[in-house]
PDB file of C-alpha atoms in Angstrom:
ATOM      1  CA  UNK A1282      -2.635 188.640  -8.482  1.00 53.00           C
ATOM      2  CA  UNK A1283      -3.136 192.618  -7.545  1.00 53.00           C
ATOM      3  CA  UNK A1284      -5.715 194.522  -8.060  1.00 43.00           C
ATOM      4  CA  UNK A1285      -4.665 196.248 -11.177  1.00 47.00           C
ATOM      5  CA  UNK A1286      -4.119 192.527 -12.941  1.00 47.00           C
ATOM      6  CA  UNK A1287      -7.344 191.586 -11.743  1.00 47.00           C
ATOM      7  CA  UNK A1288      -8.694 194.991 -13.500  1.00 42.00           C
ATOM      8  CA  UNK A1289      -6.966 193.939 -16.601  1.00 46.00           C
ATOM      9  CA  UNK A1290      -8.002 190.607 -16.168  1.00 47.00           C
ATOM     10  CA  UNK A1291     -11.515 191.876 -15.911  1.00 48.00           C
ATOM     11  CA  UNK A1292     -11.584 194.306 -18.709  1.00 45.00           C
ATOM     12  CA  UNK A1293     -10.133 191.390 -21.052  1.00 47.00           C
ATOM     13  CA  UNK A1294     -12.770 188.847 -20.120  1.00 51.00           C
ATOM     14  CA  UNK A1295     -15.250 191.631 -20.421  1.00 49.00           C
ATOM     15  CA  UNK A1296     -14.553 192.955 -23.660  1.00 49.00           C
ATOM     16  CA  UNK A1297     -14.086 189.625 -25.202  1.00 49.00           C
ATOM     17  CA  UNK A1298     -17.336 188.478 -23.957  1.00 46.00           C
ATOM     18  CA  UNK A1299     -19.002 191.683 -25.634  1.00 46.00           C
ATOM     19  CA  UNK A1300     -17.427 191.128 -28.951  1.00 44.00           C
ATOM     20  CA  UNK A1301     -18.343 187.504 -28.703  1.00 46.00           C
ATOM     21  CA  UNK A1302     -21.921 188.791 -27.980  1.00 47.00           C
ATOM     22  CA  UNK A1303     -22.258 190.866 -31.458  1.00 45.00           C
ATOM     23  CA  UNK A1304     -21.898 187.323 -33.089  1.00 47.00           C
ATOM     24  CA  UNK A1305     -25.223 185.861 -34.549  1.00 45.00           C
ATOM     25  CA  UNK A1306     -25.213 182.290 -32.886  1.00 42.00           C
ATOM     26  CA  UNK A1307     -25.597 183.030 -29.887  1.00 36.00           C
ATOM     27  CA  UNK A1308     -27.642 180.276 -27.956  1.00 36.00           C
ATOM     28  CA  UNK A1309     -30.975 180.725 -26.763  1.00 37.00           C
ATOM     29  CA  UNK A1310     -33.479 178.747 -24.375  1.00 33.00           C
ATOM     30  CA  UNK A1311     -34.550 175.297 -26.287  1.00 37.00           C
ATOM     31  CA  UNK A1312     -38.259 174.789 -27.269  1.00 39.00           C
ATOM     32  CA  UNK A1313     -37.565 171.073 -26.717  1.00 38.00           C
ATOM     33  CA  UNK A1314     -38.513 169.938 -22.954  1.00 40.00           C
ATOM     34  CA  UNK A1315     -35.557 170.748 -20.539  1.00 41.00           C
ATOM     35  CA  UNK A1316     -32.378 168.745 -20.694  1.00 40.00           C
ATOM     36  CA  UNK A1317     -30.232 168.320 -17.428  1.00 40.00           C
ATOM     37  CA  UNK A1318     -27.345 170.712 -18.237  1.00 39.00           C
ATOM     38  CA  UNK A1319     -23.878 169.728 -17.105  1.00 38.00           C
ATOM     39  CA  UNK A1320     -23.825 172.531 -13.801  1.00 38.00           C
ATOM     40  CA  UNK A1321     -20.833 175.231 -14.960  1.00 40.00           C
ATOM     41  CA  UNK A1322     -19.143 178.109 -13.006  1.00 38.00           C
ATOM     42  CA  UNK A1323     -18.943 179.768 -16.156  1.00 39.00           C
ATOM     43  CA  UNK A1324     -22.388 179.752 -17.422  1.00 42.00           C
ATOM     44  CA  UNK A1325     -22.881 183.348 -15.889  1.00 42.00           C
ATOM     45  CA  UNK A1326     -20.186 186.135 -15.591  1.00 41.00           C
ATOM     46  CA  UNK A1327     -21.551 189.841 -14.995  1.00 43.00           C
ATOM     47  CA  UNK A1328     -25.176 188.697 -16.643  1.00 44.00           C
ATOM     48  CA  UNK A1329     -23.387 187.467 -19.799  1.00 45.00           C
ATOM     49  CA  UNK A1330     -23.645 183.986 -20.692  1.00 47.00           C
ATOM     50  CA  UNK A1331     -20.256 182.119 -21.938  1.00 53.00           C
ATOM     51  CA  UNK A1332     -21.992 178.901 -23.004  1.00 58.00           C
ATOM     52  CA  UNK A1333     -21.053 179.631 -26.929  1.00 85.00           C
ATOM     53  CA  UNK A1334     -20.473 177.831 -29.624  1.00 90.00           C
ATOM     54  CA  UNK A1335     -16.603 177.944 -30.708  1.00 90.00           C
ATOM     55  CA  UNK A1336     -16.691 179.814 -34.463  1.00 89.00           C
ATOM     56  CA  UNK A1337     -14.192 178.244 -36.709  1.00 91.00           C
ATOM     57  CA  UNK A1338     -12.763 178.089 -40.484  1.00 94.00           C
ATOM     58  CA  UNK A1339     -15.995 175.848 -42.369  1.00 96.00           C
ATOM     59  CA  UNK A1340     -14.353 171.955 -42.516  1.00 96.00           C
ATOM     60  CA  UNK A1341     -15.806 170.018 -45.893  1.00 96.00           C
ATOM     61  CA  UNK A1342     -18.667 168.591 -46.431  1.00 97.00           C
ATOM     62  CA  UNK A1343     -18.319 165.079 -45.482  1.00 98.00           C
ATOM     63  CA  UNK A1344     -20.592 162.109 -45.202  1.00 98.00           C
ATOM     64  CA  UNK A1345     -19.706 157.911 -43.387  1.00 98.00           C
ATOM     65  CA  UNK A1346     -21.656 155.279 -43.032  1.00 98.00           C
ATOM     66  CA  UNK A1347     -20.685 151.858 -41.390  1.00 97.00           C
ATOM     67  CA  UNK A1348     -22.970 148.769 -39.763  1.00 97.00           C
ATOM     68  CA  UNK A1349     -21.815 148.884 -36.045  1.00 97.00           C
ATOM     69  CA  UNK A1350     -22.949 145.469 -34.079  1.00 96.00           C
ATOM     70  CA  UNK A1351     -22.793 144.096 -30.289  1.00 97.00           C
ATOM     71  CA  UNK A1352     -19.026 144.154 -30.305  1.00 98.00           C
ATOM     72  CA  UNK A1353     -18.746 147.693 -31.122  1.00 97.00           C
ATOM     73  CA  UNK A1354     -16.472 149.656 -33.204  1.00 97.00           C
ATOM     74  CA  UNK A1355     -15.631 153.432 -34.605  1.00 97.00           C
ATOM     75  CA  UNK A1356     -16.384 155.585 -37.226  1.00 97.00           C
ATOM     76  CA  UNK A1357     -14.921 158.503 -38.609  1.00 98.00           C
ATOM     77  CA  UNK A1358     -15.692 161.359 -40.440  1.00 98.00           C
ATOM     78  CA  UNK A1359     -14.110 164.946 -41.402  1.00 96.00           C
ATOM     79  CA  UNK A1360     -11.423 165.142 -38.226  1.00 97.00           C
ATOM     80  CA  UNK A1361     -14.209 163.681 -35.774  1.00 98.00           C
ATOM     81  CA  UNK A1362     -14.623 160.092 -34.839  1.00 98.00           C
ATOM     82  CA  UNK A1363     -16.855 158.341 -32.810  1.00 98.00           C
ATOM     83  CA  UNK A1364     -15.854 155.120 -31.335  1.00 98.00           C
ATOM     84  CA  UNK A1365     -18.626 152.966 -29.980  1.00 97.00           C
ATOM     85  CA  UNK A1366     -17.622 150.027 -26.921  1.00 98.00           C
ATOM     86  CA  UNK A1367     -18.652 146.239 -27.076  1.00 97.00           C
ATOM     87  CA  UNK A1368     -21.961 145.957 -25.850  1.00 96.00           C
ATOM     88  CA  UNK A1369     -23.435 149.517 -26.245  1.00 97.00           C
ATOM     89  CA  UNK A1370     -25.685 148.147 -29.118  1.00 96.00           C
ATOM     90  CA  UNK A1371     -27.637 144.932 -28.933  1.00 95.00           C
ATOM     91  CA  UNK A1372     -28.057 144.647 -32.913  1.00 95.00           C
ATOM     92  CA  UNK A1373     -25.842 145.853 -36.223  1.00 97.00           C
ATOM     93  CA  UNK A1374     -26.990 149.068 -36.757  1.00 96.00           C
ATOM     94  CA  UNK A1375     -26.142 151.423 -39.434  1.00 97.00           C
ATOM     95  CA  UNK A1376     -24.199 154.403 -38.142  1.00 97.00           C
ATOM     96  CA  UNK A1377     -24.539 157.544 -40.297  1.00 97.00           C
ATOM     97  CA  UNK A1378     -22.236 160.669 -39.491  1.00 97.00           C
ATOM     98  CA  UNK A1379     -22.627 163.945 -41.342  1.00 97.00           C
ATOM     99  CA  UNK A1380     -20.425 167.143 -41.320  1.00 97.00           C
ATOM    100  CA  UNK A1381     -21.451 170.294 -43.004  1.00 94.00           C
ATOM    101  CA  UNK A1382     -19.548 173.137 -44.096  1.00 94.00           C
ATOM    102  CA  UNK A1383     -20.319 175.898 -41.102  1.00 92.00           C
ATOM    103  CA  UNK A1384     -18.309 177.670 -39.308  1.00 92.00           C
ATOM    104  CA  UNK A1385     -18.948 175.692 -35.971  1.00 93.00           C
ATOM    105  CA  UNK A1386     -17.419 172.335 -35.773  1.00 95.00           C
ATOM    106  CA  UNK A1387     -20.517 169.597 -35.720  1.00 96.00           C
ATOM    107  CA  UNK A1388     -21.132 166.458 -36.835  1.00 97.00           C
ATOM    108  CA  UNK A1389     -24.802 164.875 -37.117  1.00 96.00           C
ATOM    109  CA  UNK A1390     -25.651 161.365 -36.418  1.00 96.00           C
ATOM    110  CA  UNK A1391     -28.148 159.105 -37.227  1.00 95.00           C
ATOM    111  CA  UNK A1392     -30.142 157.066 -36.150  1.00 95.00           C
ATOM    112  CA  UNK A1393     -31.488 160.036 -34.356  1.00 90.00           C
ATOM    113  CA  UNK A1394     -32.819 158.869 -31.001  1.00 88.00           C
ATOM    114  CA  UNK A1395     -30.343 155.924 -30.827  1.00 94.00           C
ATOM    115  CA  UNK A1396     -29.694 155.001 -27.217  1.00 94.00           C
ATOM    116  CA  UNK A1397     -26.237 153.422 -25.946  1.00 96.00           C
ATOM    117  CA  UNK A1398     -26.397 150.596 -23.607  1.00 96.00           C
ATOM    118  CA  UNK A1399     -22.707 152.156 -22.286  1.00 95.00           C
ATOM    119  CA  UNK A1400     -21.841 154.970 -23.264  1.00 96.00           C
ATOM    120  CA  UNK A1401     -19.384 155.855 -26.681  1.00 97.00           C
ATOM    121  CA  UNK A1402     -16.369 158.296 -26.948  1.00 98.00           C
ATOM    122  CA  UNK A1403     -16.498 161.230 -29.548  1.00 98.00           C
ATOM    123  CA  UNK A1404     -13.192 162.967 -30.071  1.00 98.00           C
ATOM    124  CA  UNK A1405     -14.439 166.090 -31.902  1.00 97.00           C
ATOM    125  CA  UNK A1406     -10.832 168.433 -33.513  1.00 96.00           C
ATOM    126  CA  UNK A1407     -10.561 172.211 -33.390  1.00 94.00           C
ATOM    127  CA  UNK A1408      -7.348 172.104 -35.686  1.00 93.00           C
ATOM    128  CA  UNK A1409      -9.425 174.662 -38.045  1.00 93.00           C
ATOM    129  CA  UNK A1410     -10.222 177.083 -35.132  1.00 89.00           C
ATOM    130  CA  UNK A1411      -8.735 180.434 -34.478  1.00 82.00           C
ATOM    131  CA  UNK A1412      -6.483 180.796 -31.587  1.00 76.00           C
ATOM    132  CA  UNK A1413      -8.726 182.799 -29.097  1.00 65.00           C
ATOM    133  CA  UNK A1414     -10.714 179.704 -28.424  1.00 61.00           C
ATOM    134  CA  UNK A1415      -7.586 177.432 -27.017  1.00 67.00           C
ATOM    135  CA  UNK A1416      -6.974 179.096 -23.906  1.00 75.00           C
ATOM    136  CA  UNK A1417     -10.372 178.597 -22.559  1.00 82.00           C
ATOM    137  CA  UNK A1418     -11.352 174.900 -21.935  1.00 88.00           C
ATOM    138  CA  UNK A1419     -13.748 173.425 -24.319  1.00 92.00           C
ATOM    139  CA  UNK A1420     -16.765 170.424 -24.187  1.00 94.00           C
ATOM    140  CA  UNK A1421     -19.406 168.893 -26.584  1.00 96.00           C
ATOM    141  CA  UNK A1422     -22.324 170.061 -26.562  1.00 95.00           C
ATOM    142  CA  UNK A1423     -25.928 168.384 -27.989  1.00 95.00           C
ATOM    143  CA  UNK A1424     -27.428 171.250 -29.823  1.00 94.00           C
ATOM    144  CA  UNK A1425     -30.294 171.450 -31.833  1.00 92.00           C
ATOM    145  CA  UNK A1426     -30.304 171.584 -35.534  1.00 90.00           C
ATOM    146  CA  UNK A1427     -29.954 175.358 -35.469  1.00 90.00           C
ATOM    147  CA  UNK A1428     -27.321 175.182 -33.335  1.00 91.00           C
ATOM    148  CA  UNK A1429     -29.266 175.958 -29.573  1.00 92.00           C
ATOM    149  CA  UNK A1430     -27.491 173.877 -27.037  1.00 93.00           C
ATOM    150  CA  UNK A1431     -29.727 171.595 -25.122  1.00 93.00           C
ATOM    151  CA  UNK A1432     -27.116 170.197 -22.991  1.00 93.00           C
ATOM    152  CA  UNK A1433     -23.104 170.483 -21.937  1.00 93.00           C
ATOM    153  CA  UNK A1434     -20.932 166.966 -21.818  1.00 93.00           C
ATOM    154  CA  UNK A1435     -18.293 166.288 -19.836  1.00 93.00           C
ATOM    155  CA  UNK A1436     -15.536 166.696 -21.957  1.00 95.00           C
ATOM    156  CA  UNK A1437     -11.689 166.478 -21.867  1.00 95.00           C
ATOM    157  CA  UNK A1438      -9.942 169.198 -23.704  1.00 94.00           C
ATOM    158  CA  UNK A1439      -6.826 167.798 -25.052  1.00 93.00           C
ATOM    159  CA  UNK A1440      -5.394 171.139 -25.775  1.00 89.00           C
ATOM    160  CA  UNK A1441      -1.980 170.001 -27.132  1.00 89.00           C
ATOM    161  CA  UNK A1442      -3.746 167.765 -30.116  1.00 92.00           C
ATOM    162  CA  UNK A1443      -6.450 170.391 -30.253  1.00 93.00           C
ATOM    163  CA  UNK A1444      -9.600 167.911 -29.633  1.00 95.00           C
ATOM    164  CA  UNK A1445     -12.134 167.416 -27.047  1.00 96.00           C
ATOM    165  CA  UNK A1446     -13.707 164.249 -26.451  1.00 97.00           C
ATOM    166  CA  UNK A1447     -16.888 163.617 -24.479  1.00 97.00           C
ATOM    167  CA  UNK A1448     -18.743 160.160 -23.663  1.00 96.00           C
ATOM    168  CA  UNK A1449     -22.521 160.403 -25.363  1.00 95.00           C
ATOM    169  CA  UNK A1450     -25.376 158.067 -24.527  1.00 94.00           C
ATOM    170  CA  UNK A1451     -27.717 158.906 -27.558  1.00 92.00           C
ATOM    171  CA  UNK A1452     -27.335 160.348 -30.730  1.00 89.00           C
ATOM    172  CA  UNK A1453     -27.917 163.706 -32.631  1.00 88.00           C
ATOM    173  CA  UNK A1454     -25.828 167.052 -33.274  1.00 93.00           C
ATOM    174  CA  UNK A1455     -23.094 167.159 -31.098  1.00 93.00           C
ATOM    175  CA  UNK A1456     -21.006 170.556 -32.006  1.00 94.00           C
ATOM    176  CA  UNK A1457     -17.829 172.119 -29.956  1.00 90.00           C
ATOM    177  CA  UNK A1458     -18.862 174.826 -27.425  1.00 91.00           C
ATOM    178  CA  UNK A1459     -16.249 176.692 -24.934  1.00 78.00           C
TER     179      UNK A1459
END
């Protein structure tokens, strides 16, 4: 690339970044006792942090609860599902998943503090997000109730199908950040 598509380059990022920055969600520092974040190149360009929260059209309320035992199963709710491996639990446990009408995509689950013996697959959809977010990859990310991330998964962007799936070893909010 030469120098003047690098400058363009450059001035894109840049000015996306500082319209992205007027936005009132941006993340900040949790009060919660540090998590290990997943390390990422593009935590820090020029001083500005791109660890955000994709914004997208509000999905419907929606609400699921199923009794998940030893041999493991899936539940789904909205456009997100969750699909939990035989052997991750060691009882039947009620699984409750929540999504609320915001504009990030996030789904709550409960029982809060639940710990996987292996860890389950979330395949999270950003069908009802604008366009700018596809070309940059996305990932799960365990945020706080208000939205602060705590900590970045290692996701898969399936960019084609438009969903990201990540592999979670407890439960809480998990929301869609880029």
């Amino acid at each position: 690339m030469n120098v003047k598509g690098r400058l363009a380059w450059t001035l894109l990022i840049g000015g996306s970044v500082a319209l992205l920055g007027s936005c009132d969600r941006m993340p900040v520092a949790p009060a919660a006792p540090p998590v290990q974040a997943v390390p990422d190149v593009r935590s820090d360009w020029f001083g500005w942090s791109l660890n955000l929260l994709l914004t997208c059209q509000p999905l419907p309320y929606d609400s699921a609860s199923q009794v998940i035992g030893p041999e493991g199963g899936a539940i789904s709710v909205g456009p997100h599902t969750l699909t939990i491996p035989a052997g991750a639990l060691t009882a039947p446990t009620t699984i409750t998943a929540v999504v609320n009408p915001d504009s990030v995509n996030a789904v709550r689950f409960s029982p809060q503090g639940l710990v996987f013996q292996q860890p389950a697959q979330l395949v999270m959809s950003y069908a009802n997000c604008g366009l700018l977010g596809s070309f940059i990859p996305k990932r799960i990310a365990y945020t706080t109730d208000d939205f602060q991330i705590l900590e970045l998964i290692p996701s898969l962007d399936n960019l084609l199908n438009r969903t990201v799936t990540g592999r979670l070893s407890h439960f809480s909010q998990y929301a869609i950040a880029w």
